[in-house]
Coordinates of C-alpha atoms and ligand atoms in Angstrom, one line a residue:
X1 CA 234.8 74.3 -60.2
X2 CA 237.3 76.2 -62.6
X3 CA 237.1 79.8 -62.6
X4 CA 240.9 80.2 -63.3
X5 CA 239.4 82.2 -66.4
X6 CA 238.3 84.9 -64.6
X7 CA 239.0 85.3 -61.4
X8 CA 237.5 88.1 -60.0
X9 CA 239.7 88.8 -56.8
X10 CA 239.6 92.4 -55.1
X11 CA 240.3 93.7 -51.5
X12 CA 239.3 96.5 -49.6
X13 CA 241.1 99.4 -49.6
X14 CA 240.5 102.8 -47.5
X15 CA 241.2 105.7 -49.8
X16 CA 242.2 107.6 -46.4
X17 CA 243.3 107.0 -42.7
X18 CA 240.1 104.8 -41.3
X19 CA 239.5 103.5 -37.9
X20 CA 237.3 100.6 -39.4
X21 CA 239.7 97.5 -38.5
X22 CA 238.9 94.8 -40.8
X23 CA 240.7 96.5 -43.9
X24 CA 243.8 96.0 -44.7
X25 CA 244.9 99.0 -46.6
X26 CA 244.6 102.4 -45.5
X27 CA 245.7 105.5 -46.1
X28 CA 248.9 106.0 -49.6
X29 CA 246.8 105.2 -52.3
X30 CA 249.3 104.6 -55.0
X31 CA 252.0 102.8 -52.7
X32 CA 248.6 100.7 -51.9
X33 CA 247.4 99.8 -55.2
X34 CA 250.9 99.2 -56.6
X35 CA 251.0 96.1 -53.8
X36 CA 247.8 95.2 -54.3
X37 CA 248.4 94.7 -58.3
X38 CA 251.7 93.4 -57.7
X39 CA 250.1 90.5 -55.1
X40 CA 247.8 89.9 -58.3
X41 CA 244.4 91.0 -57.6
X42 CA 242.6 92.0 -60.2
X43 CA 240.3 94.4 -58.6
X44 CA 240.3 96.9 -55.3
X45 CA 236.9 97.5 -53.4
X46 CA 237.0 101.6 -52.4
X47 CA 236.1 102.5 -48.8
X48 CA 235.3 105.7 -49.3
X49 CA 234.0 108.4 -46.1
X50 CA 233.1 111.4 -48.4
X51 CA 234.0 110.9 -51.9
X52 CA 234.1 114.3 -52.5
X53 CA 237.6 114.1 -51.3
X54 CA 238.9 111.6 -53.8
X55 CA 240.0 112.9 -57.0
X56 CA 238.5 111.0 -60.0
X57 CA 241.1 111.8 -61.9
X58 CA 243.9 111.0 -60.1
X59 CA 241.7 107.9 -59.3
X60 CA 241.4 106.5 -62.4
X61 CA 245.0 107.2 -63.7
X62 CA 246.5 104.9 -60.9
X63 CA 243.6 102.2 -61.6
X64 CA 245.1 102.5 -65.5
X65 CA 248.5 102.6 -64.1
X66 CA 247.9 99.4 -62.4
X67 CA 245.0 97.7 -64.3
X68 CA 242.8 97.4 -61.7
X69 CA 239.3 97.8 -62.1
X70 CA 236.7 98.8 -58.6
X71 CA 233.7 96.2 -58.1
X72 CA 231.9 98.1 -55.0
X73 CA 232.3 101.4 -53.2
X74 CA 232.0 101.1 -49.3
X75 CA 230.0 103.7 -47.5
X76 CA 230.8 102.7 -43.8
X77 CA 233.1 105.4 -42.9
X78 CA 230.5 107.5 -43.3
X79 CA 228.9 105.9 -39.7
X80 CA 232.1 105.2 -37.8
X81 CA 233.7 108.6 -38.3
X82 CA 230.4 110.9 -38.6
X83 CA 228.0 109.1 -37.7
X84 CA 225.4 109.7 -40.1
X85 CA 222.8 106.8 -40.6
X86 CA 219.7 105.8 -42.6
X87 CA 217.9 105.0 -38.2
X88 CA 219.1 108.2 -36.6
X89 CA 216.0 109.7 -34.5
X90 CA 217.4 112.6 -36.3
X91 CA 215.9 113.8 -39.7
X92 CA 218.6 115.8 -40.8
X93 CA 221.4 112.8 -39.7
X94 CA 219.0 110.6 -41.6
X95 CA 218.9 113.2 -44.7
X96 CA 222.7 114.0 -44.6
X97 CA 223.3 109.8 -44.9
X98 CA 221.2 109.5 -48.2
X99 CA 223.0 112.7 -49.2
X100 CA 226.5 111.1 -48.8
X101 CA 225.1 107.7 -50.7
X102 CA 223.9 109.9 -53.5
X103 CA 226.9 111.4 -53.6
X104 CA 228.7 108.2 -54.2
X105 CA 226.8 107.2 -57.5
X106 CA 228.7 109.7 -59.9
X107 CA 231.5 108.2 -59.2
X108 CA 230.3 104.4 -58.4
X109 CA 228.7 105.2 -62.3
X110 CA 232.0 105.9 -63.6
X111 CA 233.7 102.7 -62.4
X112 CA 230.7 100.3 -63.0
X113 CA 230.7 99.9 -59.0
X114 CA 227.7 98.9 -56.8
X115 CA 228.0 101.1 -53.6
X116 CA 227.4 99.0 -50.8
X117 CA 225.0 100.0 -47.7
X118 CA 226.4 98.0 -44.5
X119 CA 227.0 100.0 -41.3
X120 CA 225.6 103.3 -42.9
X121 CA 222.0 101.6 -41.7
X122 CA 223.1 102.6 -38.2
X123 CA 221.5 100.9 -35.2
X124 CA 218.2 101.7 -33.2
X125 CA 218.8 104.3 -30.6
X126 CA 217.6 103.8 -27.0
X127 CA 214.0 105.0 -27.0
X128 CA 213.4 104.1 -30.6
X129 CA 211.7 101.1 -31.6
X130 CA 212.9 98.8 -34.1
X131 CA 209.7 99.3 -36.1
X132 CA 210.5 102.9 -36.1
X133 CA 214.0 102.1 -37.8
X134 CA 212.9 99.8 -40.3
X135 CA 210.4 102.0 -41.4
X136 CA 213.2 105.0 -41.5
X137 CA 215.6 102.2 -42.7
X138 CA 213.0 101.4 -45.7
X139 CA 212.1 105.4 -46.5
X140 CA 216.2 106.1 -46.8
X141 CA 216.9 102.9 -49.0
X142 CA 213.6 103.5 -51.1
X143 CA 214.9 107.4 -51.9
X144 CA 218.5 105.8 -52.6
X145 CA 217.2 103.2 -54.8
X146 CA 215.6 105.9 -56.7
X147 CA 218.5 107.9 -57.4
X148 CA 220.4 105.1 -58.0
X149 CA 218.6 103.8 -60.9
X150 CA 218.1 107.5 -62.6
X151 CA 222.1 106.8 -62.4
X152 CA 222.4 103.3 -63.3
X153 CA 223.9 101.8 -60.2
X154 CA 222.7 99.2 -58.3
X155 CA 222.9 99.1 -54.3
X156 CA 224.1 96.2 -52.5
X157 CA 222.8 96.1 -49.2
X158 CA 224.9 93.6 -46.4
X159 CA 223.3 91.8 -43.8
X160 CA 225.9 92.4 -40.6
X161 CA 226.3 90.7 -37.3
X162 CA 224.4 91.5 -33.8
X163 CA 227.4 92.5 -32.5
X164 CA 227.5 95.4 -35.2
X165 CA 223.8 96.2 -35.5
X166 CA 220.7 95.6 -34.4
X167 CA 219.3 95.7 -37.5
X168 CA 219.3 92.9 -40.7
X169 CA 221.5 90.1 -39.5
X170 CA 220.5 87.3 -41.2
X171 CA 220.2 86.8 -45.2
X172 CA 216.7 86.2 -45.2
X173 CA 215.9 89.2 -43.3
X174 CA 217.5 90.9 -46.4
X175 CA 215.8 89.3 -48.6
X176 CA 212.8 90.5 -46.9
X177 CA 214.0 94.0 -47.1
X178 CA 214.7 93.9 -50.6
X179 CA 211.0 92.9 -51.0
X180 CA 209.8 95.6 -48.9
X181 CA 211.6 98.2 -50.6
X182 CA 210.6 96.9 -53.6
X183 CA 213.4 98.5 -56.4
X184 CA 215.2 96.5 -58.6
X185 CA 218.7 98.5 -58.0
X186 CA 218.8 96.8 -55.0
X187 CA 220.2 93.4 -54.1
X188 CA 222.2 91.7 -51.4
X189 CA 226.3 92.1 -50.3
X190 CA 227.1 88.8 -48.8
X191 CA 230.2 88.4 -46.4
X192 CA 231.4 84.8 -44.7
X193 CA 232.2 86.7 -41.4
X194 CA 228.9 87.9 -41.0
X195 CA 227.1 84.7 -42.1
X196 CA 229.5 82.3 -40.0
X197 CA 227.7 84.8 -37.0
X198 CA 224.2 85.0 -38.1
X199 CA 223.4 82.1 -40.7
X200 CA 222.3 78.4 -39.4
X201 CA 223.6 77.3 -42.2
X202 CA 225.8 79.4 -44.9
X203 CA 225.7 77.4 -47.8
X204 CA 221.4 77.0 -48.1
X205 CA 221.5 80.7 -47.4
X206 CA 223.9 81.6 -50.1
X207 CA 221.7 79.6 -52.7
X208 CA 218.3 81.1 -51.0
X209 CA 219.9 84.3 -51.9
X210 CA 220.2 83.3 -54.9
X211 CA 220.5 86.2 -58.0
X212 CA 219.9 88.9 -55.4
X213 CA 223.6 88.3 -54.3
X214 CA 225.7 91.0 -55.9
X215 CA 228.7 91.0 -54.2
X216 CA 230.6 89.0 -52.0
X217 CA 232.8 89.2 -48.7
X218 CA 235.4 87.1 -47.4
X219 CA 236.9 86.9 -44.2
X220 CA 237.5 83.5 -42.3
X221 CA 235.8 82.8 -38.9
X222 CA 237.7 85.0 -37.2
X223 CA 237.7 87.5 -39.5
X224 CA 241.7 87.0 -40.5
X225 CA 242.1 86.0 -44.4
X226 CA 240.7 83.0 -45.9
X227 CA 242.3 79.8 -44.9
X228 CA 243.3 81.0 -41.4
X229 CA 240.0 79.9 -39.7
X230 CA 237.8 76.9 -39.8
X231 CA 235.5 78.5 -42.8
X232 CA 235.0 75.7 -45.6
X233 CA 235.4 78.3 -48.3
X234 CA 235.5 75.2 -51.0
X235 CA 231.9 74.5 -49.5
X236 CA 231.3 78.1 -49.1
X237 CA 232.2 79.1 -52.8
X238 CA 230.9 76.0 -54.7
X239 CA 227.6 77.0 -53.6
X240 CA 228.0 80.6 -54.2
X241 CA 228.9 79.5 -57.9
X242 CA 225.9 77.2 -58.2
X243 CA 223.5 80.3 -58.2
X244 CA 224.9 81.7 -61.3
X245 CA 227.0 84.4 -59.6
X246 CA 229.9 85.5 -61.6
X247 CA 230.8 88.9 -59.7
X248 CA 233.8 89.4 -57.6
X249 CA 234.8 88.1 -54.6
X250 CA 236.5 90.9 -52.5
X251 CA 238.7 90.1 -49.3
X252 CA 237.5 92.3 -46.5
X253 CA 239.7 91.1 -43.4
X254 CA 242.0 92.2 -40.3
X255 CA 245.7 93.0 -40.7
X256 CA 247.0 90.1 -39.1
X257 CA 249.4 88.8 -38.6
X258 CA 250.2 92.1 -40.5
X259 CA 248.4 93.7 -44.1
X260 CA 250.7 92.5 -46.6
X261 CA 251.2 88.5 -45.4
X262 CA 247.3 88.7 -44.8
X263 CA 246.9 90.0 -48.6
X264 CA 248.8 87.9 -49.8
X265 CA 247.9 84.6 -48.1
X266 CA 244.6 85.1 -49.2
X267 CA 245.0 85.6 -52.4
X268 CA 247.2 82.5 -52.5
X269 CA 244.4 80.8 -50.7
X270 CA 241.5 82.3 -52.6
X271 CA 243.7 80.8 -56.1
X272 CA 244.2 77.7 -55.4
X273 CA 240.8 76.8 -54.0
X274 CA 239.0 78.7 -56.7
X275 CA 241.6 76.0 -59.5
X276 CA 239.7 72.5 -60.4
X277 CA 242.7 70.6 -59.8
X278 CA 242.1 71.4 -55.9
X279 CA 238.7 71.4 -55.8
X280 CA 236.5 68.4 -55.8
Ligands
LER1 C1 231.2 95.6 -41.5 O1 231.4 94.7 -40.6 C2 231.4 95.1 -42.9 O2 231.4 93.9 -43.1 C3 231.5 96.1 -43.9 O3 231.5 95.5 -45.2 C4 230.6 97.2 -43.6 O4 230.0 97.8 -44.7
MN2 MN1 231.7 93.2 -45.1

């Protein structure tokens, strides 16, 4: 396994203040990317809340300025600082959320981004069923879909963990909602946290997934940068790699022991397991 070539390493990064925990980067942009290029990553995945408040060009003079290029767009600030979601009992909550995703796609266009749907799916309110928000879950990610391929952007949608959401844990319960909407600008975002949680076994799930996997996640087992849990991402990657993907892999992980030793230990990490002379 040799993809010294071309590695593909990103990491999240909030454009603004965030309460999501399990990004590193929040908040100054430029004094952000500048350490990010400087650790060596090639790419930075874009939490963004309302991308109407990001300026595209001041956005893509600092990705010029430090040759980084944007994989995916994440949409989960969306939920955990407004609220809005695809299961709200709510029409209009439900309409405002597929708003916000379209909104994304301009910009996720631009950049040759997916835009990911993970926590915007919300979870099932009490005296809703979960038919009820799988079928709302389905009508929302069937109008996105739409949109998206009018704008030639594919979706990535991310199975999450109980403790998050009620809704789509498991990898084959995404693959079963791909099926069910039924649009080919939709595949699956994949993340090692997640699938440590939900998956009986990560590595036949990764290859089940197969080419629906569009991008990729990592954060160890307990959910600090590769290499400081008991994840085996050599295991973890060489099937990933096996199904043909060639996409990023983007570190999504807490700020511990702080944001920049996390960063860069990963990266470190992510290197040398990623280089054939460390990998069987
Ligand atoms: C949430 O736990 C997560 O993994 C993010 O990627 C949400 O979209
Ligand atoms: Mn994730």
């Amino acid at each position: 396994m040799d993809h010294t070539s071309e590695l593909k390493l990103s990491i999240v990064l909030s454009t603004h203040q965030a309460q999501f925990e399990a990004v590193a980067f929040k908040g100054d942009l430029e004094a952000n990317l500048a350490k990010v290029a400087g650790w060596g990553y090639s790419g930075v995945e874009l939490a963004i809340r309302d991308p109407d408040l990001v300026d595209g060009e001041v956005l893509d003079g600092l990705l010029r300025r430090y040759s980084l290029r944007v994989p995916a767009i994440g949409t989960g600030q969306a939920w955990g600082e407004e609220r809005l979601s695809f299961t709200s009992p709510d029409r209009a909550v439900r309409e405002a959320a597929v708003r916000r995703i379209k909104r994304h796609l301009p910009l996720a266009h631009h950049l040759n981004a997916f835009v990911i749907i993970g926590l915007i799916r919300g979870v099932t309110p009490p005296g809703q069923s979960r038919t009820e928000s799988m079928k709302f879950l389905i009508g929302c990610l069937q109008e996105c879909a739409e949109a998206a391929s009018v704008e030639g952007v594919c979706l990535a949608f991310e199975p999450l963990n109980r403790y998050e959401t009620d809704l789509v844990h498991t990898v084959s319960e995404g693959l079963e909602l791909i099926r069910q909407v039924d649009a080919n600008s939709l595949g699956l975002l994949l993340d090692t946290f997640h699938m440590n949680i939900e998956e009986p076994d990560i590595e036949e799930s990764i290859q089940r997934a197969g080419e629906n996997i569009y991008h990729f996640h990592v954060a160890d087992s307990n959910r600090w940068y590769p290499g400081a849990g008991h994840l085996d991402f050599r295991k973890i990657f060489k099937a990933l790699y096996s199904t043909g993907y060639t996409s990023w892999i983007s570190g999504e992980f807490l700020p511990a022991p702080n944001a920049d030793s996390a960063a860069e230990l990963a990266i470190k990490t992510l290197t040398r397991m990623l280089t054939s002379e460390n990998s069987q």
